[in-house]
Coordinates of C-alpha atoms and ligand atoms in Angstrom, one line a residue:
X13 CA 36.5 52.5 -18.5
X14 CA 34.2 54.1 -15.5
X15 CA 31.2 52.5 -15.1
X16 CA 27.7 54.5 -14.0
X17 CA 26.6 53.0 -10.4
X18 CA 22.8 53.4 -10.1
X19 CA 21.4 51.7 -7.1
X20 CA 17.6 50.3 -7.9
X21 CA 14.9 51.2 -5.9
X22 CA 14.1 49.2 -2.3
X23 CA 12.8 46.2 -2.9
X24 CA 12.2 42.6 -1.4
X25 CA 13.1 39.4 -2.9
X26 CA 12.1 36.7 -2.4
X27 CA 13.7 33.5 -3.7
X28 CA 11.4 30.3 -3.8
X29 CA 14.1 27.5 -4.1
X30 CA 16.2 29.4 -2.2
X31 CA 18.1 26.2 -1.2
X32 CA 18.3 24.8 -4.6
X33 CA 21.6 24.6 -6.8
X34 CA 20.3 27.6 -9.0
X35 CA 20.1 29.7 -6.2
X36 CA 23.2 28.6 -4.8
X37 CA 25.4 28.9 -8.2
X38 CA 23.8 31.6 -9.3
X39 CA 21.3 33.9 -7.6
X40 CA 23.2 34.6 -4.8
X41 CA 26.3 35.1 -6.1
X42 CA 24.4 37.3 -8.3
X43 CA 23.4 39.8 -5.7
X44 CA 26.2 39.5 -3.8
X45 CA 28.4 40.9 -6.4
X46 CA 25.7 43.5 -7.0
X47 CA 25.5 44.3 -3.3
X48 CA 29.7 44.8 -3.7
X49 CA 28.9 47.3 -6.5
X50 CA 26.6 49.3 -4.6
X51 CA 23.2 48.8 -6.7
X52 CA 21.9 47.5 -4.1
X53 CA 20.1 49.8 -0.9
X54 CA 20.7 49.6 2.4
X55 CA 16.7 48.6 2.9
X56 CA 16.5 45.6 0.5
X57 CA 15.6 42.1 1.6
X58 CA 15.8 39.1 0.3
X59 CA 14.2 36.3 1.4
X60 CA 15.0 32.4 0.9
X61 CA 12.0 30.2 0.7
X62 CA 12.4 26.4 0.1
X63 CA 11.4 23.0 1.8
X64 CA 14.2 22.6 3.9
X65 CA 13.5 23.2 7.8
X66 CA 16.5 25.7 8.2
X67 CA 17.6 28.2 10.5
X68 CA 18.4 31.9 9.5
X69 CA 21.6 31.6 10.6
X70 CA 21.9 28.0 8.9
X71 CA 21.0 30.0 5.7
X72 CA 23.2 32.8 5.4
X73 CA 26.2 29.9 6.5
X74 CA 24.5 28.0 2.9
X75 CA 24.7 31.6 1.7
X76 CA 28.5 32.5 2.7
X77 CA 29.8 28.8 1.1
X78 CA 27.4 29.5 -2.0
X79 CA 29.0 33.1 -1.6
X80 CA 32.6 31.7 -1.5
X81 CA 32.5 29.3 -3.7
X82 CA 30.7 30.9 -6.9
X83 CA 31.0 34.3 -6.1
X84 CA 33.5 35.1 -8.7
X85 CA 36.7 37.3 -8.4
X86 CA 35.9 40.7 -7.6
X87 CA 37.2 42.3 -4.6
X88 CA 35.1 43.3 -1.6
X89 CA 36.0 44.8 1.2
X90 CA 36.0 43.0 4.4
X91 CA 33.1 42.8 6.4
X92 CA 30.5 43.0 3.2
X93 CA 29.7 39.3 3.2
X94 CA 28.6 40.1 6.8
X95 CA 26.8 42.9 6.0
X96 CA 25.0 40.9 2.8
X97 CA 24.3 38.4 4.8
X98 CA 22.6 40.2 7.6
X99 CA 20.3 41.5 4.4
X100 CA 18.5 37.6 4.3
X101 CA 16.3 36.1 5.8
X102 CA 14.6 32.5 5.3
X103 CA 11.6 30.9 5.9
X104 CA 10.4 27.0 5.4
X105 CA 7.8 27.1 3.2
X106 CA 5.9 24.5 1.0
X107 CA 4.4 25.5 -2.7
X108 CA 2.3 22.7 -2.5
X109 CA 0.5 23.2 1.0
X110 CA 0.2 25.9 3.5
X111 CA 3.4 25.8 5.5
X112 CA 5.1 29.0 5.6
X113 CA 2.8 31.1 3.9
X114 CA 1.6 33.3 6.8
X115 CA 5.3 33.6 7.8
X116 CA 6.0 35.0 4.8
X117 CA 2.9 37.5 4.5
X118 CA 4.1 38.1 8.0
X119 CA 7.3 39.5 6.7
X120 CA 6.5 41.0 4.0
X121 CA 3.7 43.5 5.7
X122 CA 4.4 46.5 6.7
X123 CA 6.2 47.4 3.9
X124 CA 5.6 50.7 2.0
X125 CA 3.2 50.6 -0.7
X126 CA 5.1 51.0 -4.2
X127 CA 8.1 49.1 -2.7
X128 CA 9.0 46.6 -5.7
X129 CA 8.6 42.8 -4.4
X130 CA 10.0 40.7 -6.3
X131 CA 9.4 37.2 -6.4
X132 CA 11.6 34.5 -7.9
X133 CA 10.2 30.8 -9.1
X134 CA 13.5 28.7 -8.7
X135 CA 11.6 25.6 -8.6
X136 CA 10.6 23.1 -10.6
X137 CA 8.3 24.3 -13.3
X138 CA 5.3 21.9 -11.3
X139 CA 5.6 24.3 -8.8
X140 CA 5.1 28.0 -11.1
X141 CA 1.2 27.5 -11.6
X142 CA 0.9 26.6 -7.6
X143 CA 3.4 29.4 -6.4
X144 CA 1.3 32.0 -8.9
X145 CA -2.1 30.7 -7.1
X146 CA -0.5 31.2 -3.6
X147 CA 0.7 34.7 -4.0
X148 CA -2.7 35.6 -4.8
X149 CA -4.3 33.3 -3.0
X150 CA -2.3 35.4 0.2
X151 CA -2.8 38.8 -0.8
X152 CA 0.7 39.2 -2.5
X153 CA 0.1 39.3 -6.1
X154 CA -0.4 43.2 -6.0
X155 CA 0.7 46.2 -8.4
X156 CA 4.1 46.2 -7.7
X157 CA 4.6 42.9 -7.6
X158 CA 6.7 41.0 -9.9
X159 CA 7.3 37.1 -10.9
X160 CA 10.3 35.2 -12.4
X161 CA 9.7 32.1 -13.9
X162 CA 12.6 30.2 -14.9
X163 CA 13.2 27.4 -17.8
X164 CA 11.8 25.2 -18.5
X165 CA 8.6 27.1 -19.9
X166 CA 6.3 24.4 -20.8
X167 CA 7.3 21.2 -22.4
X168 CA 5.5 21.9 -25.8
X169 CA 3.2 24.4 -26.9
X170 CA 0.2 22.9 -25.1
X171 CA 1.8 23.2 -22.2
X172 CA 3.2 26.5 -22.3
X173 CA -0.7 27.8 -23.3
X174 CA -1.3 26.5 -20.0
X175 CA 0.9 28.0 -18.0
X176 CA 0.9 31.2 -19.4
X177 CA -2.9 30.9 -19.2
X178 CA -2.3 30.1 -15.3
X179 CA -0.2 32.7 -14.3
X180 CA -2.0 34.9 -16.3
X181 CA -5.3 34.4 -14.0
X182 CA -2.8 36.5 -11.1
X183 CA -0.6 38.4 -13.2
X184 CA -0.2 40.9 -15.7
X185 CA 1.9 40.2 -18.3
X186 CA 3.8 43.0 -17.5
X187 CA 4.6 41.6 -13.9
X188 CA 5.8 38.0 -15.6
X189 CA 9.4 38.3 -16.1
X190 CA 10.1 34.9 -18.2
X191 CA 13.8 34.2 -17.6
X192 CA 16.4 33.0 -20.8
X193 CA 19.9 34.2 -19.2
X194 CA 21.3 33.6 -22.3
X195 CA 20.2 37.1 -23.1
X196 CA 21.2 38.7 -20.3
X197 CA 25.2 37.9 -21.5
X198 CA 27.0 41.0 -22.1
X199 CA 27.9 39.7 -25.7
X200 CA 24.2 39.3 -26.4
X201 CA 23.4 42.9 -25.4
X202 CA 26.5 43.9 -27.5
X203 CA 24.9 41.8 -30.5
X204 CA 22.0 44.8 -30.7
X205 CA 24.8 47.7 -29.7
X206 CA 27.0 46.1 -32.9
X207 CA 23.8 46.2 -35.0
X208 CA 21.9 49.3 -34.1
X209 CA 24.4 51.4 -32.8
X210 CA 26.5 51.3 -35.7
X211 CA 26.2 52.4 -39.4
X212 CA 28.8 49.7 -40.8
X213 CA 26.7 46.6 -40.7
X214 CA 23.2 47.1 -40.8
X215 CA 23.2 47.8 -44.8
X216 CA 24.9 44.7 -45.0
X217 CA 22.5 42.8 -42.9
X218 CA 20.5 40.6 -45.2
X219 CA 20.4 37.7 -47.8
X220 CA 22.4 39.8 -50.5
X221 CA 25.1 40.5 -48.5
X222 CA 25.2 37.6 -45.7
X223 CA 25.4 34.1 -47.5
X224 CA 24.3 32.3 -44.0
X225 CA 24.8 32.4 -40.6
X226 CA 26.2 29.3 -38.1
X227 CA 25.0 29.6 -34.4
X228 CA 26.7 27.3 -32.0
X229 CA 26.3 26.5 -29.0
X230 CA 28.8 23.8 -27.7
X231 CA 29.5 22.3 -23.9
X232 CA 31.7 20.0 -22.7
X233 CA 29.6 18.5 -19.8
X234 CA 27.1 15.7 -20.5
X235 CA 23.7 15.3 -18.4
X236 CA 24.9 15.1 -14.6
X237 CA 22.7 16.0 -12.3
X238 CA 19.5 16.7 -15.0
X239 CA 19.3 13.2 -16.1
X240 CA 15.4 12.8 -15.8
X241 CA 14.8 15.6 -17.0
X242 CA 17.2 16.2 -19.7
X243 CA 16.3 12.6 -21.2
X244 CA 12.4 14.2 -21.3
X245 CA 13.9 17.2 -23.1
X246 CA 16.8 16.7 -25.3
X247 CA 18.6 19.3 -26.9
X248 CA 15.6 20.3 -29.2
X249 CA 13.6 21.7 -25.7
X250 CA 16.7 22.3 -23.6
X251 CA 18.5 24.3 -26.0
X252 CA 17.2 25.4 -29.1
X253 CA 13.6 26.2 -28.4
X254 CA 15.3 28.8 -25.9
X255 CA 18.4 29.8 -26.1
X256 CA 19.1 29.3 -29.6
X257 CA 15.8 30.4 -30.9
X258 CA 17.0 34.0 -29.4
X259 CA 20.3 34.4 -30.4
X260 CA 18.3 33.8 -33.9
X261 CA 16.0 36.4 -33.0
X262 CA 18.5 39.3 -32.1
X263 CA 20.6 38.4 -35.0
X264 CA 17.3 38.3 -37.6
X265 CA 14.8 41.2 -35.9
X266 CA 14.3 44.2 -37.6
X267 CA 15.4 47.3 -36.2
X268 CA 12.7 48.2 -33.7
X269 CA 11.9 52.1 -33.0
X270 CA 13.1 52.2 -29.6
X271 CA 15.0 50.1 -27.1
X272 CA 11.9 49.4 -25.5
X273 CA 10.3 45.5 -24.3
X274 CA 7.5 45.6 -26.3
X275 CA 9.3 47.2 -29.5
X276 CA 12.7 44.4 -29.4
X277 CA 9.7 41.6 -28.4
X278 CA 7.7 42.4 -31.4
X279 CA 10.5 42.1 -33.8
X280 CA 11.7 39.0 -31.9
X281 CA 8.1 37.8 -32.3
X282 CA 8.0 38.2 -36.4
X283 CA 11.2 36.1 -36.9
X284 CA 10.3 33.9 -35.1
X285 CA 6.0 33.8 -36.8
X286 CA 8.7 33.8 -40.3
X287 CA 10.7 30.5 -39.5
X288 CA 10.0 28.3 -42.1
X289 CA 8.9 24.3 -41.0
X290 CA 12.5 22.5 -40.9
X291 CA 12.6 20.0 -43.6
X292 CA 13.4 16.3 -42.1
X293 CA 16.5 15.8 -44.2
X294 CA 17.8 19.8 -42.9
X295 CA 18.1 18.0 -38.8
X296 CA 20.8 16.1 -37.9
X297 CA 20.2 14.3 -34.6
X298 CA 23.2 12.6 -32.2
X299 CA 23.8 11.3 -28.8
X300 CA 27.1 11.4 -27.1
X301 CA 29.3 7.8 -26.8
X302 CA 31.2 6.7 -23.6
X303 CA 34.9 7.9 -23.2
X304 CA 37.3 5.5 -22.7
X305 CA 40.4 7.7 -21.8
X306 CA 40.8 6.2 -18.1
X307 CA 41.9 10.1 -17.5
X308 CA 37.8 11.5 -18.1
X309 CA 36.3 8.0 -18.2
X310 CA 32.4 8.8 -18.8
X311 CA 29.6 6.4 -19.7
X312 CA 27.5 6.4 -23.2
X313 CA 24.6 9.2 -23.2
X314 CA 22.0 6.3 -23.0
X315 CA 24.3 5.0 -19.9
X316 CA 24.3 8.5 -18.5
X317 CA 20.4 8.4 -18.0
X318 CA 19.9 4.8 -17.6
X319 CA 17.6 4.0 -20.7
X320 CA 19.5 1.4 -22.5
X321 CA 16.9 2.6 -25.0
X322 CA 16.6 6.2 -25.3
X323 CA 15.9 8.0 -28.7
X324 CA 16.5 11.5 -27.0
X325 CA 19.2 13.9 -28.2
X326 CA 21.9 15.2 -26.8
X327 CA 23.1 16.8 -30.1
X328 CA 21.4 18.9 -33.2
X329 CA 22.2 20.5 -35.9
X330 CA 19.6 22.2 -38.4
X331 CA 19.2 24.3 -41.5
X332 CA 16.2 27.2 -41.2
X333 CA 14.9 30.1 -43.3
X334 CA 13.4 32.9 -42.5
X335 CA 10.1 33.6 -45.0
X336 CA 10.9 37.6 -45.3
X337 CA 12.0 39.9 -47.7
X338 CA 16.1 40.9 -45.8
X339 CA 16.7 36.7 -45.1
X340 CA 15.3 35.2 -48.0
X341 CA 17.5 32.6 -49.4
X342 CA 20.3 33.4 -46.8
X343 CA 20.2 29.8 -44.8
X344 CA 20.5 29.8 -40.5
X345 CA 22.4 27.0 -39.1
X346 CA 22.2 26.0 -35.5
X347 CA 24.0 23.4 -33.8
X348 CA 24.1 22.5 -29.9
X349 CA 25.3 19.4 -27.6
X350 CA 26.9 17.9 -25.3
X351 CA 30.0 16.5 -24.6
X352 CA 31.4 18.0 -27.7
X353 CA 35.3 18.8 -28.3
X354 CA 35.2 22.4 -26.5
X355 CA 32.8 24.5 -24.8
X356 CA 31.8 27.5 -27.1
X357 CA 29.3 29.7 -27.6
X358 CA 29.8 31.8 -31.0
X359 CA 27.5 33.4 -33.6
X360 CA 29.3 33.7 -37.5
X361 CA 27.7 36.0 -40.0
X362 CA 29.7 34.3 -43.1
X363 CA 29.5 37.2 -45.6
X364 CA 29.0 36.6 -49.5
X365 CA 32.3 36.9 -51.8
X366 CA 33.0 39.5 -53.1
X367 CA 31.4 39.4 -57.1
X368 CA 34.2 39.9 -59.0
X369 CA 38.1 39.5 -57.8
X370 CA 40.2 42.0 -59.7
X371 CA 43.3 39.9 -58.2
X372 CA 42.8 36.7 -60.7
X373 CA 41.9 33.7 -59.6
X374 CA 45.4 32.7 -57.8
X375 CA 44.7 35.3 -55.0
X376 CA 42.1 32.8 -53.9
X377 CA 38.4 33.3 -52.5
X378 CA 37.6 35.3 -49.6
X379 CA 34.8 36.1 -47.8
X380 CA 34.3 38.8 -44.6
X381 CA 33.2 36.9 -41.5
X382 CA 31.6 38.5 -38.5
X383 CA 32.3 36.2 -35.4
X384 CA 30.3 36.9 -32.2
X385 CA 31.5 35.2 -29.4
X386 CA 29.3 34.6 -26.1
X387 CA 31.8 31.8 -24.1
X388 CA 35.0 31.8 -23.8
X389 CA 36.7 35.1 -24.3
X390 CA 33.5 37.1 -25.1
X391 CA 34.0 39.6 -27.7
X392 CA 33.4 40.2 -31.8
X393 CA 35.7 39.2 -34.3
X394 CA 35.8 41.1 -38.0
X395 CA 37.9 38.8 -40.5
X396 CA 39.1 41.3 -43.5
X397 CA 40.9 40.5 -46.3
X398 CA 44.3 42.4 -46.5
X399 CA 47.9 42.0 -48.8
X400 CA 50.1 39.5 -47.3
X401 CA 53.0 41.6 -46.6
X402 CA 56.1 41.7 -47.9
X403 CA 57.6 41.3 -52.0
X404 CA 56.1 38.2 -54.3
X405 CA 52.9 40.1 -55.8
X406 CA 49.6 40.5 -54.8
X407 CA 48.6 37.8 -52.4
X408 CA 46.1 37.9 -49.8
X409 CA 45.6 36.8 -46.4
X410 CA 42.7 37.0 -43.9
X411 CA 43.0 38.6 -40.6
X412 CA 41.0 39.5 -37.5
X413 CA 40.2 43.0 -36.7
X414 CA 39.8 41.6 -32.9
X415 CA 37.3 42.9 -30.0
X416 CA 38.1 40.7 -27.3
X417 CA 36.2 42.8 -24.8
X418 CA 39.0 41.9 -21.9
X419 CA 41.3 43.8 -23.4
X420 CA 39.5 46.7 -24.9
X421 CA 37.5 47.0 -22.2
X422 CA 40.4 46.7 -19.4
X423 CA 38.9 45.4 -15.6
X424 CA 35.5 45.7 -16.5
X425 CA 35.4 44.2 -19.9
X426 CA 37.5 41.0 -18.8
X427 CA 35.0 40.5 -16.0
X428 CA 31.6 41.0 -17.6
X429 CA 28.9 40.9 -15.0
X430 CA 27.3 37.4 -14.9
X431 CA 23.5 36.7 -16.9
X432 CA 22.0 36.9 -13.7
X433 CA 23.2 39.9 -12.3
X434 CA 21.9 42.1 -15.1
X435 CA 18.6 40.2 -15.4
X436 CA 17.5 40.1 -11.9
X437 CA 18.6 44.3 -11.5
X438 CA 16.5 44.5 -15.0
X439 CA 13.2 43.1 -13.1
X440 CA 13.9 45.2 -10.2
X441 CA 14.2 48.1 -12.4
X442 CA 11.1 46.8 -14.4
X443 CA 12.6 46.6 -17.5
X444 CA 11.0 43.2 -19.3
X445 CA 13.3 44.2 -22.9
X446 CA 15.6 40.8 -21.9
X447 CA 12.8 38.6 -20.9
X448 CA 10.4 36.5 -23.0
X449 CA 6.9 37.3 -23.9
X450 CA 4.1 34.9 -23.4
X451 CA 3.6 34.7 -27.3
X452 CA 7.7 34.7 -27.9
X453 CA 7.3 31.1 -25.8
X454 CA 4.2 30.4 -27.1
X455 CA 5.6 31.1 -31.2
X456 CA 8.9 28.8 -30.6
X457 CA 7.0 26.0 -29.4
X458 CA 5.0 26.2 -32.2
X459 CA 7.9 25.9 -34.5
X460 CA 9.4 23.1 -32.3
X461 CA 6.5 21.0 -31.8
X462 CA 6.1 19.5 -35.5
X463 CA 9.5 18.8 -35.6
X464 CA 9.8 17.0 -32.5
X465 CA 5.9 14.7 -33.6
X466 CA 7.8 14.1 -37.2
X467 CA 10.7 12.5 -35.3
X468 CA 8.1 10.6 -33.2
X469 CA 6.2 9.5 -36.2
X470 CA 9.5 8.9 -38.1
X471 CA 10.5 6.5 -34.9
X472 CA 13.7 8.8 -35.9
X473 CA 17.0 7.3 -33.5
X474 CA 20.0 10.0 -32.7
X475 CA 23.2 9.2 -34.6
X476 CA 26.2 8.2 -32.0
X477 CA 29.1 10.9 -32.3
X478 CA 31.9 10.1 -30.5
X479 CA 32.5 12.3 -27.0
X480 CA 35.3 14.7 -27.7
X481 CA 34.2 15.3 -31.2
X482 CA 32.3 17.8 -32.8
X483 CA 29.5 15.6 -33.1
X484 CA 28.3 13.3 -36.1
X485 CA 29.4 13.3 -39.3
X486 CA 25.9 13.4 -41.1
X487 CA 26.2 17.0 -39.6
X488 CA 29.1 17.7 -41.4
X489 CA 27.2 16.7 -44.3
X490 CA 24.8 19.0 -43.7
X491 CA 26.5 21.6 -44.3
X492 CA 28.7 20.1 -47.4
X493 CA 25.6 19.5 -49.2
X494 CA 24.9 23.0 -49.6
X495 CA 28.7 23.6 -50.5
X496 CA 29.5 25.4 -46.7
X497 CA 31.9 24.0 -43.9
X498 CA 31.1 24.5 -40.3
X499 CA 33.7 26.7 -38.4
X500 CA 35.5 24.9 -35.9
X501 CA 34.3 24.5 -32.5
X502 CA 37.4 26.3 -30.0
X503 CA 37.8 27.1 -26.9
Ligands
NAD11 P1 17.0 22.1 -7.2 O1 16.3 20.8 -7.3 O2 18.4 22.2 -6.9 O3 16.3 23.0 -6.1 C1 14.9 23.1 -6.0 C2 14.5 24.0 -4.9 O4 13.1 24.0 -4.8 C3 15.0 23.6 -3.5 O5 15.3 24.8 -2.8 C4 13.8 23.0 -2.8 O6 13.8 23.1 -1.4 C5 12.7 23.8 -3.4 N1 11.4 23.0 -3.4 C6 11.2 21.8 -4.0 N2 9.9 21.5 -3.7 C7 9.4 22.5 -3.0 C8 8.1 22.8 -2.4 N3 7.1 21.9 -2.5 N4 7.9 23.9 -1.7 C9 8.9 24.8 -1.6 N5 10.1 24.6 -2.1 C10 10.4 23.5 -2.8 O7 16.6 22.8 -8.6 P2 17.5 23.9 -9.4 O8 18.6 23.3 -10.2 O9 17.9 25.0 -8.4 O10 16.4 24.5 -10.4 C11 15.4 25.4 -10.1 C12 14.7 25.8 -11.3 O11 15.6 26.5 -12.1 C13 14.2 24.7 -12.2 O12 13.0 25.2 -12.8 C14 15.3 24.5 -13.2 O13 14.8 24.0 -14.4 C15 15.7 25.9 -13.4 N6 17.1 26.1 -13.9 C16 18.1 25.6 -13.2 C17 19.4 25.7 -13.7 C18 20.6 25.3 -12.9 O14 21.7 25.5 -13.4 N7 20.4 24.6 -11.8 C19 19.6 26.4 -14.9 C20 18.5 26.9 -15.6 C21 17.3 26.7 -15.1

């Protein structure tokens, strides 16, 4: 499969938290293997711009390691790290203060008018409202600019009014590129391809046909490294207020008119306004237990952030409506954590039964199941029923019609590009359709936000779950009460 090169327009980058393990893991990497593809020109720059008091050539060295270590596996030809690296520059600049800034204006002039500059927040989120005043403040917040604010987005909806209210005072909406790279995954995009591209499964595609839908998002990996902020967040803000709350959306939305930003984030906005309030008894809430096995030894969650004391999260699971005519009565289930029994990332569409089974009731129940897989081994999964084969009558059997994109896809498909290469050539392009909206943000903390106070009021404690697991029973339950079973969680 021959994919289309098209190189985006000149443009300068610039990378606020330039030294910071985002930008390391993924940013850079990012454009490296972007640069390797030839999207990018010959005249782009990009610019680190962090605390640290470093060289240039102190950079691009942080640059090659970040470069060599997460870069990924696709070939380049000798000599283009050099040549990717001679594209940066850095200066030591403070969000907080005036250090840097008229380096950085410095570099910047002299640039052609209409040349896209793009400038990413990779800081912490106390940072965004300051960054956005400085821009302005130093004559860079014009037309062509554009802004990248990463998660977190406001800590509640109060919050988030604010900061969208701040940047707003410097930017247009349609400069604010609000970053989820969740959607930028290639399975994500394929989620809208599978839907609106195709004529199979859009009749199909509501509460008479669908009986509910599982979203899970599992990891492996506990807190390290996040701890004071993951113990503020839990996996209510961390996980499902974001990422979740979109995989929801693009499996929910209507079909818009166009692939267009403002048509995909209007439909995303409507689920979202049609969520019903989460009952108590339809959350289950858990934090991870230590591991014993001397082999991945690991402390408790609580011992994990030092609060002997903690009531934060670091599992949920949840039962949701949508209040609309194609989902009602066709229950969502979400479930994230940590430290569960594999790392996956998978969206089922559990299909009804068929009404009637003209093969008696020995040939057993069975039920289609659309399986959307995001991490490991993306691809899409269509379980059908068929004959088992062979003499002894009419029994069936259920297997995959499988799309593991790696093979039908050959080089390409088994090495998607990463999130962040796709989003960050989107907000050069200016295309906002896989970023969040001001009210999108504004809309999911508005559904959060009474569910987190009720826990608060409740003085609601997470149930342990034991780390390996696929987290705590009452979960199970959860599901069992309504007559469903969660899929398994695999690798
Ligand atoms: P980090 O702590 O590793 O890096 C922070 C960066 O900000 C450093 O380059 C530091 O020099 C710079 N910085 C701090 N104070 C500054 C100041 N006053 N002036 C200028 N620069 C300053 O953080 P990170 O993990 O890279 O995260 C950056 C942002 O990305 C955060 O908002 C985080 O929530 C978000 N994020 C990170 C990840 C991740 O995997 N690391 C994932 C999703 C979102």
């Amino acid at each position: 499969m021959v994919s289309r090169i098209i190189p985006v327009d000149p443009f300068d980058l610039v990378v606020f938290g330039g030294t910071g393990d985002l930008a390391q893991r993924k940013i850079l990497p990012a454009l490296f293997r972007r640069f390797c593809t030839g999207h990018i020109p010959d005249s782009a720059r990009i610019i680190g711009a962090a605390r640290s008091d470093m060289t240039l050539d102190a950079y691009r060295a942080f640059c090659a390691k970040a470069i060599k270590t997460y870069g990924g596996t696709r070939s380049c030809e000798d000599g283009t790290v050099q040549e990717f690296l001679s594209r940066l520059d850095y200066v030591p600049l403070d969000a907080m203060g005036e250090t840097g800034w008229p380096e950085l204006v410095h570099k910047l002039e002299g640039c052609a008018a209409g040349r896209v500059t793009v400038f990413y927040f990779s800081v912490g989120p106390r940072l965004f409202g300051p960054l956005a005043e400085r821009l302005r403040h130093h004559g860079m917040a014009g037309p062509d600019t554009r802004i990248v604010v990463e998660k977190p987005f406001g800590h509640d909806l109060e919050s988030a009014q604010a900061l969208n209210a701040t940047l707003a005072r410097h930017f247009a909406e349609g400069q604010i590129y609000r970053i989820d790279h969740y959607l930028g995954k290639e399975t994500v995009q394929n989620l809208m391809a599978v839907r609106f591209g195709n004529m199979l499964f859009e009749p199909l595609w509501n509460s008479q046909y669908v009986d509910h839908i599982q979203i899970t998002v599992a990891e492996t990996v506990g807190v390290d490294g996040r701890e004071e902020y993951y113990d503020r967040a839990g996996a209510m803000r961390d996980m499902i207020q974001n990422h979740l709350m979109q995989l929801l959306c693009l499996i929910a939305m209507e079909p818009p008119a166009k692939f267009d930003p403002d048509a995909v984030r209007d439909e995303k906005l409507k689920v979202i306004r049609a969520l019903d309030a989460v009952l108590p008894h339809h959350i289950v809430r858990g934090q991870f237990e230590a591991c014993l096995d001397p082999d991945h030894p690991h402390p408790s969650y609580r011992g994990s952030v030092g609060e002997p004391r903690s009531t934060t999260e670091s599992y949920i699971a949840l039962r949701t409506h949508l209040s609309n005519w194609r989902w009602a009565g066709t229950p969502f289930y979400l479930r994230t954590g940590k430290r569960l029994k594999a790392r996956s990332s998978v969206i089922n569409v559990m299909f009804k039964d068929a009404p009637h089974s003209i093969f008696g009731e020995e040939a057993g129940r069975h039920a289609n199941l659309l399986s959307i897989r995001l991490q490991p081994n993306e691809g899409i999964t269509l379980k059908v029923t068929i004959k088992e084969p062979g003499p002894g009558g009419m029994r069936l059997v259920d297997v995959p019609l499988d799309m593991t994109f790696a093979e039908a896809l050959g080089p390409d498909g088994g090495d998607p590009p990463d999130a962040y290469e796709r989003l960050i050539t989107d907000v050069i392009r200016g295309n906002q359709t896989l970023f969040m909206r001001g009210d999108e943000v504004e809309a999911a903390w508005a559904w959060t936000d009474p569910i987190i106070a009720g826990w608060e009021a409740r003085g609601d404690a997470p149930k342990p779950y034991p780390s390996g697991s696929a987290g705590p029973t009452d979960a199970d339950l959860l599901m069992r009460r309504d007559g469903r079973e969660w899929r398994g969680i695999n690798p």
